[in-house]
Structures are given as structure tokens and as C-alpha cells.
PDB file of C-alpha atoms in Angstrom:
ATOM      1  CA  UNK A   1      -4.621 -11.132 -10.343  1.00 62.00           C
ATOM      2  CA  UNK A   2      -5.192  -7.430  -9.923  1.00 72.00           C
ATOM      3  CA  UNK A   3      -7.126  -6.420  -6.626  1.00 77.00           C
ATOM      4  CA  UNK A   4      -9.498  -3.721  -6.363  1.00 76.00           C
ATOM      5  CA  UNK A   5      -8.802  -1.304  -3.243  1.00 77.00           C
ATOM      6  CA  UNK A   6     -10.807   1.773  -1.983  1.00 76.00           C
ATOM      7  CA  UNK A   7      -8.174   4.164  -0.896  1.00 76.00           C
ATOM      8  CA  UNK A   8      -8.138   7.377   1.041  1.00 84.00           C
ATOM      9  CA  UNK A   9      -5.761   9.540  -0.602  1.00 90.00           C
ATOM     10  CA  UNK A  10      -5.804   8.186  -4.287  1.00 91.00           C
ATOM     11  CA  UNK A  11      -7.277  10.623  -6.894  1.00 90.00           C
ATOM     12  CA  UNK A  12      -9.945   8.160  -7.655  1.00 88.00           C
ATOM     13  CA  UNK A  13     -12.370   6.237  -5.791  1.00 87.00           C
ATOM     14  CA  UNK A  14     -10.595   2.930  -6.366  1.00 86.00           C
ATOM     15  CA  UNK A  15      -7.012   1.669  -7.233  1.00 89.00           C
ATOM     16  CA  UNK A  16      -6.073  -1.783  -9.063  1.00 88.00           C
ATOM     17  CA  UNK A  17      -2.907  -3.342  -7.245  1.00 89.00           C
ATOM     18  CA  UNK A  18      -1.100  -6.152  -9.174  1.00 86.00           C
ATOM     19  CA  UNK A  19       0.643  -7.332  -6.023  1.00 88.00           C
ATOM     20  CA  UNK A  20       0.593  -7.636  -2.142  1.00 89.00           C
ATOM     21  CA  UNK A  21       3.547  -5.173  -2.083  1.00 90.00           C
ATOM     22  CA  UNK A  22       1.382  -2.723  -3.862  1.00 91.00           C
ATOM     23  CA  UNK A  23      -1.692  -3.382  -1.747  1.00 91.00           C
ATOM     24  CA  UNK A  24       0.361  -2.714   1.212  1.00 93.00           C
ATOM     25  CA  UNK A  25       1.944   0.067  -0.245  1.00 95.00           C
ATOM     26  CA  UNK A  26      -1.340   1.648  -0.994  1.00 94.00           C
ATOM     27  CA  UNK A  27      -2.244   1.102   2.815  1.00 93.00           C
ATOM     28  CA  UNK A  28       0.818   3.141   3.833  1.00 95.00           C
ATOM     29  CA  UNK A  29       0.375   5.723   1.514  1.00 95.00           C
ATOM     30  CA  UNK A  30      -3.369   6.059   2.900  1.00 93.00           C
ATOM     31  CA  UNK A  31      -2.331   6.367   6.264  1.00 92.00           C
ATOM     32  CA  UNK A  32       0.930   8.438   5.822  1.00 93.00           C
ATOM     33  CA  UNK A  33       0.850  12.089   7.167  1.00 92.00           C
ATOM     34  CA  UNK A  34       3.160  12.978   4.810  1.00 94.00           C
ATOM     35  CA  UNK A  35       1.322  12.087   1.996  1.00 95.00           C
ATOM     36  CA  UNK A  36      -1.253  14.458   0.171  1.00 94.00           C
ATOM     37  CA  UNK A  37      -2.305  12.615  -2.894  1.00 95.00           C
ATOM     38  CA  UNK A  38      -1.222   9.678  -4.925  1.00 95.00           C
ATOM     39  CA  UNK A  39      -2.036   8.127  -8.273  1.00 95.00           C
ATOM     40  CA  UNK A  40      -1.507   4.474  -9.825  1.00 94.00           C
ATOM     41  CA  UNK A  41      -0.281   5.546 -13.116  1.00 94.00           C
ATOM     42  CA  UNK A  42      -2.485   4.209 -15.936  1.00 91.00           C
ATOM     43  CA  UNK A  43      -1.066   1.787 -18.184  1.00 86.00           C
ATOM     44  CA  UNK A  44      -1.462   4.545 -20.890  1.00 91.00           C
ATOM     45  CA  UNK A  45       1.200   6.590 -19.043  1.00 92.00           C
ATOM     46  CA  UNK A  46       4.660   5.404 -20.453  1.00 92.00           C
ATOM     47  CA  UNK A  47       8.064   7.043 -20.921  1.00 89.00           C
ATOM     48  CA  UNK A  48       9.700   5.833 -24.240  1.00 90.00           C
ATOM     49  CA  UNK A  49      13.247   4.289 -23.749  1.00 92.00           C
ATOM     50  CA  UNK A  50      15.733   2.878 -26.563  1.00 92.00           C
ATOM     51  CA  UNK A  51      14.527  -0.316 -24.933  1.00 91.00           C
ATOM     52  CA  UNK A  52      10.668   0.014 -25.182  1.00 92.00           C
ATOM     53  CA  UNK A  53       8.163   1.888 -23.664  1.00 94.00           C
ATOM     54  CA  UNK A  54       8.266   1.945 -19.390  1.00 93.00           C
ATOM     55  CA  UNK A  55       5.293   2.542 -17.204  1.00 93.00           C
ATOM     56  CA  UNK A  56       6.122   3.343 -13.654  1.00 94.00           C
ATOM     57  CA  UNK A  57       3.466   2.411 -10.704  1.00 94.00           C
ATOM     58  CA  UNK A  58       2.930   5.640  -8.820  1.00 96.00           C
ATOM     59  CA  UNK A  59       2.863   9.218  -8.578  1.00 96.00           C
ATOM     60  CA  UNK A  60       3.165  10.732  -4.920  1.00 97.00           C
ATOM     61  CA  UNK A  61       2.580  14.231  -3.830  1.00 96.00           C
ATOM     62  CA  UNK A  62       3.778  15.004  -0.191  1.00 95.00           C
ATOM     63  CA  UNK A  63       3.566  17.767   1.871  1.00 93.00           C
ATOM     64  CA  UNK A  64       5.950  20.677   1.717  1.00 90.00           C
ATOM     65  CA  UNK A  65       8.208  21.190   4.595  1.00 89.00           C
ATOM     66  CA  UNK A  66       7.688  17.561   5.618  1.00 85.00           C
ATOM     67  CA  UNK A  67      10.078  15.950   3.355  1.00 90.00           C
ATOM     68  CA  UNK A  68      12.626  16.870   1.086  1.00 87.00           C
ATOM     69  CA  UNK A  69      11.218  15.656  -2.272  1.00 87.00           C
ATOM     70  CA  UNK A  70       7.568  16.831  -2.603  1.00 89.00           C
ATOM     71  CA  UNK A  71       6.800  15.153  -5.827  1.00 93.00           C
ATOM     72  CA  UNK A  72       7.980  11.601  -6.560  1.00 94.00           C
ATOM     73  CA  UNK A  73       7.268   8.592  -9.011  1.00 94.00           C
ATOM     74  CA  UNK A  74       7.890   5.400  -7.748  1.00 93.00           C
ATOM     75  CA  UNK A  75       8.185   1.799  -9.221  1.00 91.00           C
ATOM     76  CA  UNK A  76       7.498  -0.700  -6.672  1.00 91.00           C
ATOM     77  CA  UNK A  77       9.342  -4.149  -6.997  1.00 85.00           C
ATOM     78  CA  UNK A  78       9.447  -7.149  -5.032  1.00 76.00           C
ATOM     79  CA  UNK A  79      13.176  -7.180  -4.934  1.00 65.00           C
ATOM     80  CA  UNK A  80      15.772  -4.424  -4.869  1.00 57.00           C
ATOM     81  CA  UNK A  81      18.405  -6.595  -6.158  1.00 59.00           C
ATOM     82  CA  UNK A  82      19.558  -5.441  -9.416  1.00 53.00           C
ATOM     83  CA  UNK A  83      20.602  -9.485 -10.037  1.00 52.00           C
ATOM     84  CA  UNK A  84      16.984 -10.157  -9.612  1.00 60.00           C
ATOM     85  CA  UNK A  85      15.646  -7.660 -12.417  1.00 67.00           C
ATOM     86  CA  UNK A  86      15.882  -8.705 -15.946  1.00 80.00           C
ATOM     87  CA  UNK A  87      18.405  -6.641 -17.699  1.00 86.00           C
ATOM     88  CA  UNK A  88      15.870  -4.550 -19.922  1.00 86.00           C
ATOM     89  CA  UNK A  89      14.121  -3.731 -16.800  1.00 86.00           C
ATOM     90  CA  UNK A  90      17.272  -2.425 -15.116  1.00 87.00           C
ATOM     91  CA  UNK A  91      17.915  -0.375 -18.626  1.00 92.00           C
ATOM     92  CA  UNK A  92      14.243   1.157 -18.609  1.00 91.00           C
ATOM     93  CA  UNK A  93      14.587   2.239 -14.972  1.00 91.00           C
ATOM     94  CA  UNK A  94      18.008   4.084 -15.720  1.00 93.00           C
ATOM     95  CA  UNK A  95      16.349   5.702 -18.758  1.00 94.00           C
ATOM     96  CA  UNK A  96      13.283   6.630 -16.391  1.00 92.00           C
ATOM     97  CA  UNK A  97      15.703   8.141 -13.893  1.00 91.00           C
ATOM     98  CA  UNK A  98      17.500  10.319 -16.677  1.00 91.00           C
ATOM     99  CA  UNK A  99      14.233  11.362 -18.016  1.00 91.00           C
ATOM    100  CA  UNK A 100      12.497  12.645 -15.011  1.00 89.00           C
ATOM    101  CA  UNK A 101      15.867  14.429 -13.786  1.00 87.00           C
ATOM    102  CA  UNK A 102      15.979  16.017 -17.373  1.00 88.00           C
ATOM    103  CA  UNK A 103      12.296  16.824 -17.631  1.00 88.00           C
ATOM    104  CA  UNK A 104      11.896  18.526 -14.385  1.00 86.00           C
ATOM    105  CA  UNK A 105      15.210  19.685 -13.406  1.00 81.00           C
ATOM    106  CA  UNK A 106      15.298  17.603 -10.381  1.00 76.00           C
ATOM    107  CA  UNK A 107      11.843  18.866  -9.010  1.00 82.00           C
ATOM    108  CA  UNK A 108      10.746  15.026  -9.459  1.00 89.00           C
ATOM    109  CA  UNK A 109      12.446  12.628  -7.763  1.00 91.00           C
ATOM    110  CA  UNK A 110      12.321   9.204  -9.703  1.00 92.00           C
ATOM    111  CA  UNK A 111      13.446   5.585  -7.858  1.00 93.00           C
ATOM    112  CA  UNK A 112      12.630   2.217  -7.267  1.00 92.00           C
ATOM    113  CA  UNK A 113      11.173   0.952  -3.576  1.00 93.00           C
ATOM    114  CA  UNK A 114      10.227  -2.180  -2.040  1.00 91.00           C
ATOM    115  CA  UNK A 115       8.317  -0.821   0.685  1.00 93.00           C
ATOM    116  CA  UNK A 116       6.800   2.623   1.926  1.00 94.00           C
ATOM    117  CA  UNK A 117       9.772   2.431   4.512  1.00 94.00           C
ATOM    118  CA  UNK A 118      12.131   2.654   1.616  1.00 94.00           C
ATOM    119  CA  UNK A 119      10.241   5.326  -0.011  1.00 95.00           C
ATOM    120  CA  UNK A 120      10.469   7.827   3.270  1.00 94.00           C
ATOM    121  CA  UNK A 121      14.250   6.667   3.413  1.00 94.00           C
ATOM    122  CA  UNK A 122      14.723   8.768  -0.047  1.00 92.00           C
ATOM    123  CA  UNK A 123      12.323  11.452   0.441  1.00 91.00           C
ATOM    124  CA  UNK A 124      13.151  12.293   4.475  1.00 86.00           C
TER     125      UNK A 124
END
């Protein structure tokens, strides 16, 4: 069941989260000194893939000079194990990585994370 949270750095006054993982992620984004602004991407934002439309979870902008990737698109998952992700979901994620790399010439990084700590490992 979605939960409504009042965030500090989100582009809107409230953010709907779908899980405890997302709620914890929002708390970390709001208290991080590296994050400038972030958004929970709306359901209407999607990437067309050969196996169906894909809707990533987050768009995040970091302070320049603090991290190596200033713009980041993240998918939050409870498990990082590929074995636990359905095959179609794995395919959509693979397509999203190629999509963001192609349209942004590597300026926007896309990846799957299970926590804010994992996100920071990827951008530091």
C-alpha cells in the first residue's frame, strides 16, 4: 500500500512511496549533503522497451564536485540478486541502462540499488 511522505528535497511537497525500502530511501535522500533535488518519477514516465514499457523509480541530482555522476536515475529493489528478479524485469533494466547511456552520452547514470548506501557507492 502506498504511503504519503512529506519530503524536504523532493520536487513536490509530498511523495508516494510503495515500500519500506522506498520510505528509507526518501529519508536518506532528504538528509544527504550531496543531494540537491530528487523526484519519484510518475507512472506516466516510461521507457519503451521490446518487452514492454518500463517505469524507473527516481531521478536524482547531486551537487557538482561532490560525486562523479551529477544526474542519476535509480530503480529501488528489495533484492540485488538477479535470480530474484523476473526475467522480463531484468530485460527492462538492461534496456533502460542502454537507453540512458545512448540518449545522454553517459551524462545520466542509471542503475538498480537496494539502499542509499549502494547508490553512494555508485556515484562516489
